[in-house]
Amino acid sequence: MLRAMSGSATTTLPETMRASVYHSPGKLSVEERPVPTLEPGDALVAIAGCGICGTDIHLFRDGMAPRGTIGGHEWAGTIVAVGDAVREWRVGDLVVGGPPSGCGTCEYCRAARPFLCVSRPGMDGGFGGAFAEFLRIRAKQLFAVPDGLPLRAAALTEPLAVALHAITRSGVRAGESALVTGAGPLGLLLIAALRAMGVDDVLVSEPSPTRRERARAAGATAVCEPEALVVPRMPFDVAEKAVHAAFECSGAPAAMEAALALLRRAGTLVLVGTGGRPPAFDPHRILLNELVVTGAFNYDADGFPRALELLASGRLPLEALLEPADAPLEDLAQAIARLGTAEIASKVVIDPRLRGP
Ligand SMILES: [Zn+2]
Ligand SMILES: [Zn+2]
């Protein structure tokens, strides 16, 4: 048995934990794994909820993860043990995890963009492994969950930080207009965050009727099928309903092309979704209208605190952003498959404390 000391409180922890382990595309199984041991600067977190990310679809359905991986980086939980050198956190604190800081010396770190660091971690952000009962993390990477914010909603911190970063990249301001293509879990967070910051005109295109309905609940002011987006024929022409900023969340080349064609002059397209095939952008349209095409990979430097503050503010329709019931570890592969086919609209939270069939 491990002993977790914090002041006078002592908690007894098990030696093994249940974790969802990746084997091959679409195949994950729940197995017993050792509970991680701590270095002096680490904390051990009992996971209360871990959201399934779009990245997890590529990692575990499409087979981009190494075998034996335990995924899951959108987590919230309770500290159950801290290393000897940790002073700022105590057993019982409610926390979410963020990425490691950059190297501090490369040109990107010096330009206050640590998430472009030359030594940045891979696609799980370097704080993954939360599709399990316990997760070890460096205490420096923790953020406190504000009072009153349920942990399952706090699990939205990481993807909301991604959405806030995409908004920063777009430069869109209150009173302007936006287009979101693809209303999956991240698209929904973008819609809600845009509305919360005063972008009152948010058009959403999405092929799935379930997701279109959820987009409305998240705050979309107009929704349509992708085919209904009317793109101007000539590159100099601007569409009647052109927007200041477009956020492409589907990864579909046709959606990327339509989003670019629906920008106002000097508008910005932010690529957020990843797909297998590249789009065919019209360079004349970009040149004649001075459009900006950019990408959003992860977070603003203050992304996690801002996301937590926004989640706790009561200004987001959390019930539209989260699936109503959390799922056990045993349901992870199935939930990833159903998210990939758009059968599920909002964020699925895996709660490793639940027992599956
Ligand atoms: Zn994520
Ligand atoms: Zn760096």
mmCIF file of N, CA and C in Angstrom, residues 149-255:
data_model
loop_
_atom_site.group_PDB
_atom_site.id
_atom_site.type_symbol
_atom_site.label_atom_id
_atom_site.label_comp_id
_atom_site.label_asym_id
_atom_site.label_seq_id
_atom_site.Cartn_x
_atom_site.Cartn_y
_atom_site.Cartn_z
ATOM 1 N N LEU A 149 -17.878 24.779 -9.413
ATOM 2 C CA LEU A 149 -17.860 24.216 -10.774
ATOM 3 C C LEU A 149 -17.765 22.692 -10.671
ATOM 4 N N PRO A 150 -18.784 21.956 -11.165
ATOM 5 C CA PRO A 150 -18.720 20.490 -11.078
ATOM 6 C C PRO A 150 -17.510 19.960 -11.856
ATOM 7 N N LEU A 151 -16.926 18.866 -11.352
ATOM 8 C CA LEU A 151 -15.715 18.344 -12.008
ATOM 9 C C LEU A 151 -15.980 17.907 -13.445
ATOM 10 N N ARG A 152 -17.183 17.389 -13.744
ATOM 11 C CA ARG A 152 -17.439 16.962 -15.131
ATOM 12 C C ARG A 152 -17.446 18.161 -16.076
ATOM 13 N N ALA A 153 -17.851 19.321 -15.572
ATOM 14 C CA ALA A 153 -17.787 20.536 -16.398
ATOM 15 C C ALA A 153 -16.351 21.058 -16.446
ATOM 16 N N ALA A 154 -15.616 20.889 -15.346
ATOM 17 C CA ALA A 154 -14.202 21.314 -15.332
ATOM 18 C C ALA A 154 -13.379 20.522 -16.341
ATOM 19 N N ALA A 155 -13.847 19.310 -16.690
ATOM 20 C CA ALA A 155 -13.145 18.514 -17.700
ATOM 21 C C ALA A 155 -13.198 19.190 -19.079
ATOM 22 N N LEU A 156 -14.038 20.224 -19.230
ATOM 23 C CA LEU A 156 -14.081 20.982 -20.494
ATOM 24 C C LEU A 156 -12.984 22.048 -20.570
ATOM 25 N N THR A 157 -12.187 22.190 -19.522
ATOM 26 C CA THR A 157 -11.190 23.267 -19.496
ATOM 27 C C THR A 157 -10.236 23.200 -20.689
ATOM 28 N N GLU A 158 -9.665 22.032 -20.928
ATOM 29 C CA GLU A 158 -8.662 21.929 -22.011
ATOM 30 C C GLU A 158 -9.269 22.232 -23.381
ATOM 31 N N PRO A 159 -10.396 21.575 -23.770
ATOM 32 C CA PRO A 159 -10.937 21.916 -25.094
ATOM 33 C C PRO A 159 -11.447 23.361 -25.170
ATOM 34 N N LEU A 160 -11.932 23.915 -24.053
ATOM 35 C CA LEU A 160 -12.346 25.320 -24.098
ATOM 36 C C LEU A 160 -11.125 26.221 -24.289
ATOM 37 N N ALA A 161 -10.005 25.856 -23.673
ATOM 38 C CA ALA A 161 -8.767 26.623 -23.889
ATOM 39 C C ALA A 161 -8.346 26.572 -25.356
ATOM 40 N N VAL A 162 -8.591 25.430 -26.014
ATOM 41 C CA VAL A 162 -8.321 25.319 -27.454
ATOM 42 C C VAL A 162 -9.229 26.283 -28.227
ATOM 43 N N ALA A 163 -10.507 26.305 -27.868
ATOM 44 C CA ALA A 163 -11.471 27.189 -28.547
ATOM 45 C C ALA A 163 -11.082 28.657 -28.336
ATOM 46 N N LEU A 164 -10.701 29.012 -27.120
ATOM 47 C CA LEU A 164 -10.322 30.410 -26.830
ATOM 48 C C LEU A 164 -9.081 30.802 -27.635
ATOM 49 N N HIS A 165 -8.164 29.861 -27.804
ATOM 50 C CA HIS A 165 -6.968 30.135 -28.590
ATOM 51 C C HIS A 165 -7.334 30.380 -30.062
ATOM 52 N N ALA A 166 -8.259 29.577 -30.577
ATOM 53 C CA ALA A 166 -8.702 29.766 -31.970
ATOM 54 C C ALA A 166 -9.329 31.158 -32.119
ATOM 55 N N ILE A 167 -10.080 31.578 -31.126
ATOM 56 C CA ILE A 167 -10.702 32.911 -31.173
ATOM 57 C C ILE A 167 -9.617 33.992 -31.156
ATOM 58 N N THR A 168 -8.604 33.813 -30.322
ATOM 59 C CA THR A 168 -7.475 34.758 -30.305
ATOM 60 C C THR A 168 -6.818 34.834 -31.679
ATOM 61 N N ARG A 169 -6.582 33.676 -32.287
ATOM 62 C CA ARG A 169 -5.932 33.638 -33.596
ATOM 63 C C ARG A 169 -6.756 34.367 -34.658
ATOM 64 N N SER A 170 -8.096 34.362 -34.493
ATOM 65 C CA SER A 170 -8.976 34.972 -35.503
ATOM 66 C C SER A 170 -9.016 36.493 -35.402
ATOM 67 N N GLY A 171 -8.761 37.018 -34.217
ATOM 68 C CA GLY A 171 -8.865 38.461 -34.009
ATOM 69 C C GLY A 171 -10.293 38.973 -33.989
ATOM 70 N N VAL A 172 -11.295 38.078 -33.988
ATOM 71 C CA VAL A 172 -12.698 38.532 -34.010
ATOM 72 C C VAL A 172 -13.039 39.285 -32.724
ATOM 73 N N ARG A 173 -13.900 40.294 -32.865
ATOM 74 C CA ARG A 173 -14.251 41.123 -31.700
ATOM 75 C C ARG A 173 -15.755 41.132 -31.465
ATOM 76 N N ALA A 174 -16.150 41.556 -30.277
ATOM 77 C CA ALA A 174 -17.569 41.688 -29.944
ATOM 78 C C ALA A 174 -18.249 42.542 -31.010
ATOM 79 N N GLY A 175 -19.449 42.142 -31.408
ATOM 80 C CA GLY A 175 -20.195 42.892 -32.408
ATOM 81 C C GLY A 175 -19.923 42.443 -33.830
ATOM 82 N N GLU A 176 -18.886 41.605 -34.023
ATOM 83 C CA GLU A 176 -18.589 41.107 -35.371
ATOM 84 C C GLU A 176 -19.311 39.772 -35.588
ATOM 85 N N SER A 177 -19.034 39.157 -36.742
ATOM 86 C CA SER A 177 -19.754 37.938 -37.109
ATOM 87 C C SER A 177 -18.774 36.791 -37.344
ATOM 88 N N ALA A 178 -19.291 35.562 -37.180
ATOM 89 C CA ALA A 178 -18.426 34.386 -37.339
ATOM 90 C C ALA A 178 -19.187 33.245 -37.987
ATOM 91 N N LEU A 179 -18.421 32.383 -38.644
ATOM 92 C CA LEU A 179 -18.938 31.126 -39.196
ATOM 93 C C LEU A 179 -18.176 29.988 -38.528
ATOM 94 N N VAL A 180 -18.911 28.971 -38.071
ATOM 95 C CA VAL A 180 -18.272 27.768 -37.542
ATOM 96 C C VAL A 180 -18.700 26.612 -38.444
ATOM 97 N N THR A 181 -17.742 25.928 -39.074
ATOM 98 C CA THR A 181 -18.085 24.757 -39.880
ATOM 99 C C THR A 181 -17.715 23.512 -39.084
ATOM 100 N N GLY A 182 -18.729 22.697 -38.804
ATOM 101 C CA GLY A 182 -18.518 21.488 -38.007
ATOM 102 C C GLY A 182 -18.896 21.722 -36.558
ATOM 103 N N ALA A 183 -20.042 21.173 -36.144
ATOM 104 C CA ALA A 183 -20.523 21.404 -34.769
ATOM 105 C C ALA A 183 -20.368 20.161 -33.910
ATOM 106 N N GLY A 184 -19.168 19.603 -33.914
ATOM 107 C CA GLY A 184 -18.838 18.551 -32.954
ATOM 108 C C GLY A 184 -18.542 19.208 -31.613
ATOM 109 N N PRO A 185 -17.991 18.436 -30.661
ATOM 110 C CA PRO A 185 -17.743 18.996 -29.325
ATOM 111 C C PRO A 185 -16.936 20.299 -29.333
ATOM 112 N N LEU A 186 -15.890 20.390 -30.177
ATOM 113 C CA LEU A 186 -15.077 21.608 -30.186
ATOM 114 C C LEU A 186 -15.815 22.763 -30.864
ATOM 115 N N GLY A 187 -16.532 22.470 -31.951
ATOM 116 C CA GLY A 187 -17.337 23.495 -32.606
ATOM 117 C C GLY A 187 -18.361 24.093 -31.642
ATOM 118 N N LEU A 188 -18.982 23.233 -30.833
ATOM 119 C CA LEU A 188 -19.978 23.711 -29.868
ATOM 120 C C LEU A 188 -19.335 24.642 -28.842
ATOM 121 N N LEU A 189 -18.152 24.274 -28.358
ATOM 122 C CA LEU A 189 -17.450 25.141 -27.395
ATOM 123 C C LEU A 189 -17.109 26.484 -28.024
ATOM 124 N N LEU A 190 -16.714 26.474 -29.300
ATOM 125 C CA LEU A 190 -16.411 27.720 -30.003
ATOM 126 C C LEU A 190 -17.650 28.606 -30.099
ATOM 127 N N ILE A 191 -18.770 27.998 -30.487
ATOM 128 C CA ILE A 191 -20.028 28.750 -30.609
ATOM 129 C C ILE A 191 -20.357 29.420 -29.269
ATOM 130 N N ALA A 192 -20.307 28.620 -28.197
ATOM 131 C CA ALA A 192 -20.667 29.143 -26.874
ATOM 132 C C ALA A 192 -19.698 30.238 -26.429
ATOM 133 N N ALA A 193 -18.401 30.037 -26.693
ATOM 134 C CA ALA A 193 -17.402 31.029 -26.266
ATOM 135 C C ALA A 193 -17.541 32.314 -27.088
ATOM 136 N N LEU A 194 -17.819 32.189 -28.389
ATOM 137 C CA LEU A 194 -18.011 33.377 -29.230
ATOM 138 C C LEU A 194 -19.202 34.194 -28.731
ATOM 139 N N ARG A 195 -20.314 33.513 -28.439
ATOM 140 C CA ARG A 195 -21.493 34.229 -27.944
ATOM 141 C C ARG A 195 -21.190 34.900 -26.605
ATOM 142 N N ALA A 196 -20.464 34.178 -25.730
ATOM 143 C CA ALA A 196 -20.161 34.737 -24.399
ATOM 144 C C ALA A 196 -19.296 35.993 -24.506
ATOM 145 N N MET A 197 -18.487 36.100 -25.597
ATOM 146 C CA MET A 197 -17.632 37.294 -25.728
ATOM 147 C C MET A 197 -18.286 38.389 -26.570
ATOM 148 N N GLY A 198 -19.559 38.183 -26.939
ATOM 149 C CA GLY A 198 -20.296 39.260 -27.610
ATOM 150 C C GLY A 198 -20.313 39.195 -29.122
ATOM 151 N N VAL A 199 -19.866 38.069 -29.692
ATOM 152 C CA VAL A 199 -20.034 37.866 -31.140
ATOM 153 C C VAL A 199 -21.459 37.325 -31.312
ATOM 154 N N ASP A 200 -22.385 38.217 -31.685
ATOM 155 C CA ASP A 200 -23.808 37.874 -31.622
ATOM 156 C C ASP A 200 -24.331 37.226 -32.891
ATOM 157 N N ASP A 201 -23.502 37.198 -33.925
ATOM 158 C CA ASP A 201 -23.936 36.658 -35.201
ATOM 159 C C ASP A 201 -23.044 35.459 -35.506
ATOM 160 N N VAL A 202 -23.508 34.265 -35.142
ATOM 161 C CA VAL A 202 -22.694 33.050 -35.321
ATOM 162 C C VAL A 202 -23.460 32.052 -36.198
ATOM 163 N N LEU A 203 -23.012 31.937 -37.439
ATOM 164 C CA LEU A 203 -23.616 30.995 -38.389
ATOM 165 C C LEU A 203 -22.868 29.667 -38.283
ATOM 166 N N VAL A 204 -23.620 28.561 -38.307
ATOM 167 C CA VAL A 204 -23.001 27.243 -38.167
ATOM 168 C C VAL A 204 -23.444 26.347 -39.309
ATOM 169 N N SER A 205 -22.496 25.688 -39.967
ATOM 170 C CA SER A 205 -22.862 24.674 -40.962
ATOM 171 C C SER A 205 -22.415 23.318 -40.445
ATOM 172 N N GLU A 206 -23.316 22.341 -40.610
ATOM 173 C CA GLU A 206 -23.079 21.016 -40.026
ATOM 174 C C GLU A 206 -24.013 20.020 -40.705
ATOM 175 N N PRO A 207 -23.454 18.878 -41.193
ATOM 176 C CA PRO A 207 -24.329 17.918 -41.888
ATOM 177 C C PRO A 207 -25.289 17.144 -40.975
ATOM 178 N N SER A 208 -24.919 16.904 -39.713
ATOM 179 C CA SER A 208 -25.753 16.068 -38.844
ATOM 180 C C SER A 208 -26.888 16.873 -38.207
ATOM 181 N N PRO A 209 -28.152 16.422 -38.385
ATOM 182 C CA PRO A 209 -29.281 17.135 -37.772
ATOM 183 C C PRO A 209 -29.158 17.222 -36.245
ATOM 184 N N THR A 210 -28.688 16.141 -35.603
ATOM 185 C CA THR A 210 -28.518 16.154 -34.138
ATOM 186 C C THR A 210 -27.548 17.256 -33.731
ATOM 187 N N ARG A 211 -26.446 17.361 -34.474
ATOM 188 C CA ARG A 211 -25.442 18.365 -34.128
ATOM 189 C C ARG A 211 -25.925 19.769 -34.466
ATOM 190 N N ARG A 212 -26.748 19.912 -35.527
ATOM 191 C CA ARG A 212 -27.298 21.249 -35.831
ATOM 192 C C ARG A 212 -28.188 21.719 -34.693
ATOM 193 N N GLU A 213 -28.983 20.790 -34.174
ATOM 194 C CA GLU A 213 -29.874 21.129 -33.053
ATOM 195 C C GLU A 213 -29.048 21.528 -31.828
ATOM 196 N N ARG A 214 -27.985 20.777 -31.564
ATOM 197 C CA ARG A 214 -27.133 21.079 -30.416
ATOM 198 C C ARG A 214 -26.412 22.414 -30.614
ATOM 199 N N ALA A 215 -26.081 22.737 -31.869
ATOM 200 C CA ALA A 215 -25.425 24.019 -32.165
ATOM 201 C C ALA A 215 -26.334 25.182 -31.777
ATOM 202 N N ARG A 216 -27.625 25.045 -32.065
ATOM 203 C CA ARG A 216 -28.586 26.084 -31.665
ATOM 204 C C ARG A 216 -28.604 26.236 -30.146
ATOM 205 N N ALA A 217 -28.630 25.071 -29.458
ATOM 206 C CA ALA A 217 -28.662 25.109 -27.983
ATOM 207 C C ALA A 217 -27.377 25.733 -27.431
ATOM 208 N N ALA A 218 -26.283 25.589 -28.161
ATOM 209 C CA ALA A 218 -25.007 26.163 -27.707
ATOM 210 C C ALA A 218 -24.923 27.660 -27.998
ATOM 211 N N GLY A 219 -25.843 28.178 -28.819
ATOM 212 C CA GLY A 219 -25.867 29.625 -29.056
ATOM 213 C C GLY A 219 -25.780 30.074 -30.505
ATOM 214 N N ALA A 220 -25.770 29.126 -31.450
ATOM 215 C CA ALA A 220 -25.715 29.522 -32.868
ATOM 216 C C ALA A 220 -26.933 30.375 -33.207
ATOM 217 N N THR A 221 -26.720 31.455 -33.981
ATOM 218 C CA THR A 221 -27.858 32.304 -34.354
ATOM 219 C C THR A 221 -28.488 31.827 -35.662
ATOM 220 N N ALA A 222 -27.754 31.052 -36.459
ATOM 221 C CA ALA A 222 -28.322 30.431 -37.657
ATOM 222 C C ALA A 222 -27.571 29.135 -37.908
ATOM 223 N N VAL A 223 -28.292 28.105 -38.336
ATOM 224 C CA VAL A 223 -27.634 26.830 -38.659
ATOM 225 C C VAL A 223 -28.076 26.385 -40.047
ATOM 226 N N CYS A 224 -27.195 25.664 -40.745
ATOM 227 C CA CYS A 224 -27.561 25.152 -42.063
ATOM 228 C C CYS A 224 -26.763 23.908 -42.386
ATOM 229 N N GLU A 225 -27.193 23.208 -43.434
ATOM 230 C CA GLU A 225 -26.399 22.098 -43.961
ATOM 231 C C GLU A 225 -25.250 22.689 -44.780
ATOM 232 N N PRO A 226 -24.133 21.977 -44.883
ATOM 233 C CA PRO A 226 -22.989 22.531 -45.639
ATOM 234 C C PRO A 226 -23.355 22.937 -47.069
ATOM 235 N N GLU A 227 -24.263 22.168 -47.709
ATOM 236 C CA GLU A 227 -24.638 22.460 -49.108
ATOM 237 C C GLU A 227 -25.339 23.814 -49.227
ATOM 238 N N ALA A 228 -25.895 24.294 -48.124
ATOM 239 C CA ALA A 228 -26.661 25.548 -48.182
ATOM 240 C C ALA A 228 -25.762 26.786 -48.136
ATOM 241 N N LEU A 229 -24.467 26.603 -47.885
ATOM 242 C CA LEU A 229 -23.561 27.762 -47.877
ATOM 243 C C LEU A 229 -23.364 28.236 -49.315
ATOM 244 N N VAL A 230 -23.776 29.477 -49.586
ATOM 245 C CA VAL A 230 -23.682 29.984 -50.963
ATOM 246 C C VAL A 230 -22.361 30.733 -51.139
ATOM 247 N N VAL A 231 -21.525 30.151 -51.967
ATOM 248 C CA VAL A 231 -20.176 30.666 -52.170
ATOM 249 C C VAL A 231 -20.164 31.534 -53.426
ATOM 250 N N PRO A 232 -19.561 32.758 -53.392
ATOM 251 C CA PRO A 232 -19.522 33.603 -54.582
ATOM 252 C C PRO A 232 -18.693 32.943 -55.698
ATOM 253 N N ARG A 233 -19.087 33.223 -56.928
ATOM 254 C CA ARG A 233 -18.463 32.546 -58.058
ATOM 255 C C ARG A 233 -17.075 33.131 -58.358
ATOM 256 N N MET A 234 -16.990 34.455 -58.349
ATOM 257 C CA MET A 234 -15.736 35.104 -58.728
ATOM 258 C C MET A 234 -14.915 35.463 -57.488
ATOM 259 N N PRO A 235 -13.587 35.375 -57.577
ATOM 260 C CA PRO A 235 -12.758 35.580 -56.379
ATOM 261 C C PRO A 235 -12.828 36.997 -55.795
ATOM 262 N N PHE A 236 -13.216 37.977 -56.598
ATOM 263 C CA PHE A 236 -13.291 39.349 -56.090
ATOM 264 C C PHE A 236 -14.596 39.591 -55.333
ATOM 265 N N ASP A 237 -15.598 38.749 -55.587
ATOM 266 C CA ASP A 237 -16.928 38.958 -54.994
ATOM 267 C C ASP A 237 -16.958 38.484 -53.551
ATOM 268 N N VAL A 238 -17.755 39.215 -52.756
ATOM 269 C CA VAL A 238 -17.918 38.858 -51.348
ATOM 270 C C VAL A 238 -19.357 38.394 -51.148
ATOM 271 N N ALA A 239 -19.526 37.293 -50.424
ATOM 272 C CA ALA A 239 -20.863 36.725 -50.216
ATOM 273 C C ALA A 239 -21.744 37.686 -49.416
ATOM 274 N N GLU A 240 -23.036 37.560 -49.663
ATOM 275 C CA GLU A 240 -24.004 38.434 -48.981
ATOM 276 C C GLU A 240 -23.883 38.302 -47.456
ATOM 277 N N LYS A 241 -23.737 37.048 -46.996
ATOM 278 C CA LYS A 241 -23.657 36.814 -45.548
ATOM 279 C C LYS A 241 -22.212 36.581 -45.101
ATOM 280 N N ALA A 242 -21.271 37.260 -45.714
ATOM 281 C CA ALA A 242 -19.865 37.041 -45.376
ATOM 282 C C ALA A 242 -19.575 37.434 -43.930
ATOM 283 N N VAL A 243 -18.593 36.757 -43.335
ATOM 284 C CA VAL A 243 -18.296 36.929 -41.906
ATOM 285 C C VAL A 243 -16.875 37.467 -41.685
ATOM 286 N N HIS A 244 -16.666 38.016 -40.483
ATOM 287 C CA HIS A 244 -15.337 38.526 -40.140
ATOM 288 C C HIS A 244 -14.337 37.390 -39.911
ATOM 289 N N ALA A 245 -14.834 36.295 -39.321
ATOM 290 C CA ALA A 245 -13.927 35.183 -39.002
ATOM 291 C C ALA A 245 -14.643 33.864 -39.219
ATOM 292 N N ALA A 246 -13.894 32.887 -39.708
ATOM 293 C CA ALA A 246 -14.453 31.544 -39.875
ATOM 294 C C ALA A 246 -13.570 30.555 -39.126
ATOM 295 N N PHE A 247 -14.235 29.596 -38.481
ATOM 296 C CA PHE A 247 -13.534 28.577 -37.696
ATOM 297 C C PHE A 247 -13.879 27.225 -38.305
ATOM 298 N N GLU A 248 -12.897 26.568 -38.899
ATOM 299 C CA GLU A 248 -13.146 25.299 -39.567
ATOM 300 C C GLU A 248 -12.813 24.163 -38.610
ATOM 301 N N CYS A 249 -13.855 23.464 -38.158
ATOM 302 C CA CYS A 249 -13.671 22.431 -37.123
ATOM 303 C C CYS A 249 -13.914 21.022 -37.646
ATOM 304 N N SER A 250 -14.244 20.850 -38.917
ATOM 305 C CA SER A 250 -14.643 19.521 -39.385
ATOM 306 C C SER A 250 -13.483 18.729 -40.000
ATOM 307 N N GLY A 251 -12.498 19.433 -40.524
ATOM 308 C CA GLY A 251 -11.413 18.740 -41.220
ATOM 309 C C GLY A 251 -11.767 18.368 -42.649
ATOM 310 N N ALA A 252 -12.978 18.697 -43.095
ATOM 311 C CA ALA A 252 -13.401 18.352 -44.462
ATOM 312 C C ALA A 252 -12.884 19.414 -45.441
ATOM 313 N N PRO A 253 -12.195 19.001 -46.529
ATOM 314 C CA PRO A 253 -11.665 19.984 -47.483
ATOM 315 C C PRO A 253 -12.750 20.925 -48.020
ATOM 316 N N ALA A 254 -13.948 20.404 -48.330
ATOM 317 C CA ALA A 254 -15.028 21.250 -48.875
ATOM 318 C C ALA A 254 -15.418 22.329 -47.872
ATOM 319 N N ALA A 255 -15.419 21.992 -46.585
ATOM 320 C CA ALA A 255 -15.779 22.975 -45.550
ATOM 321 C C ALA A 255 -14.694 24.043 -45.435
#
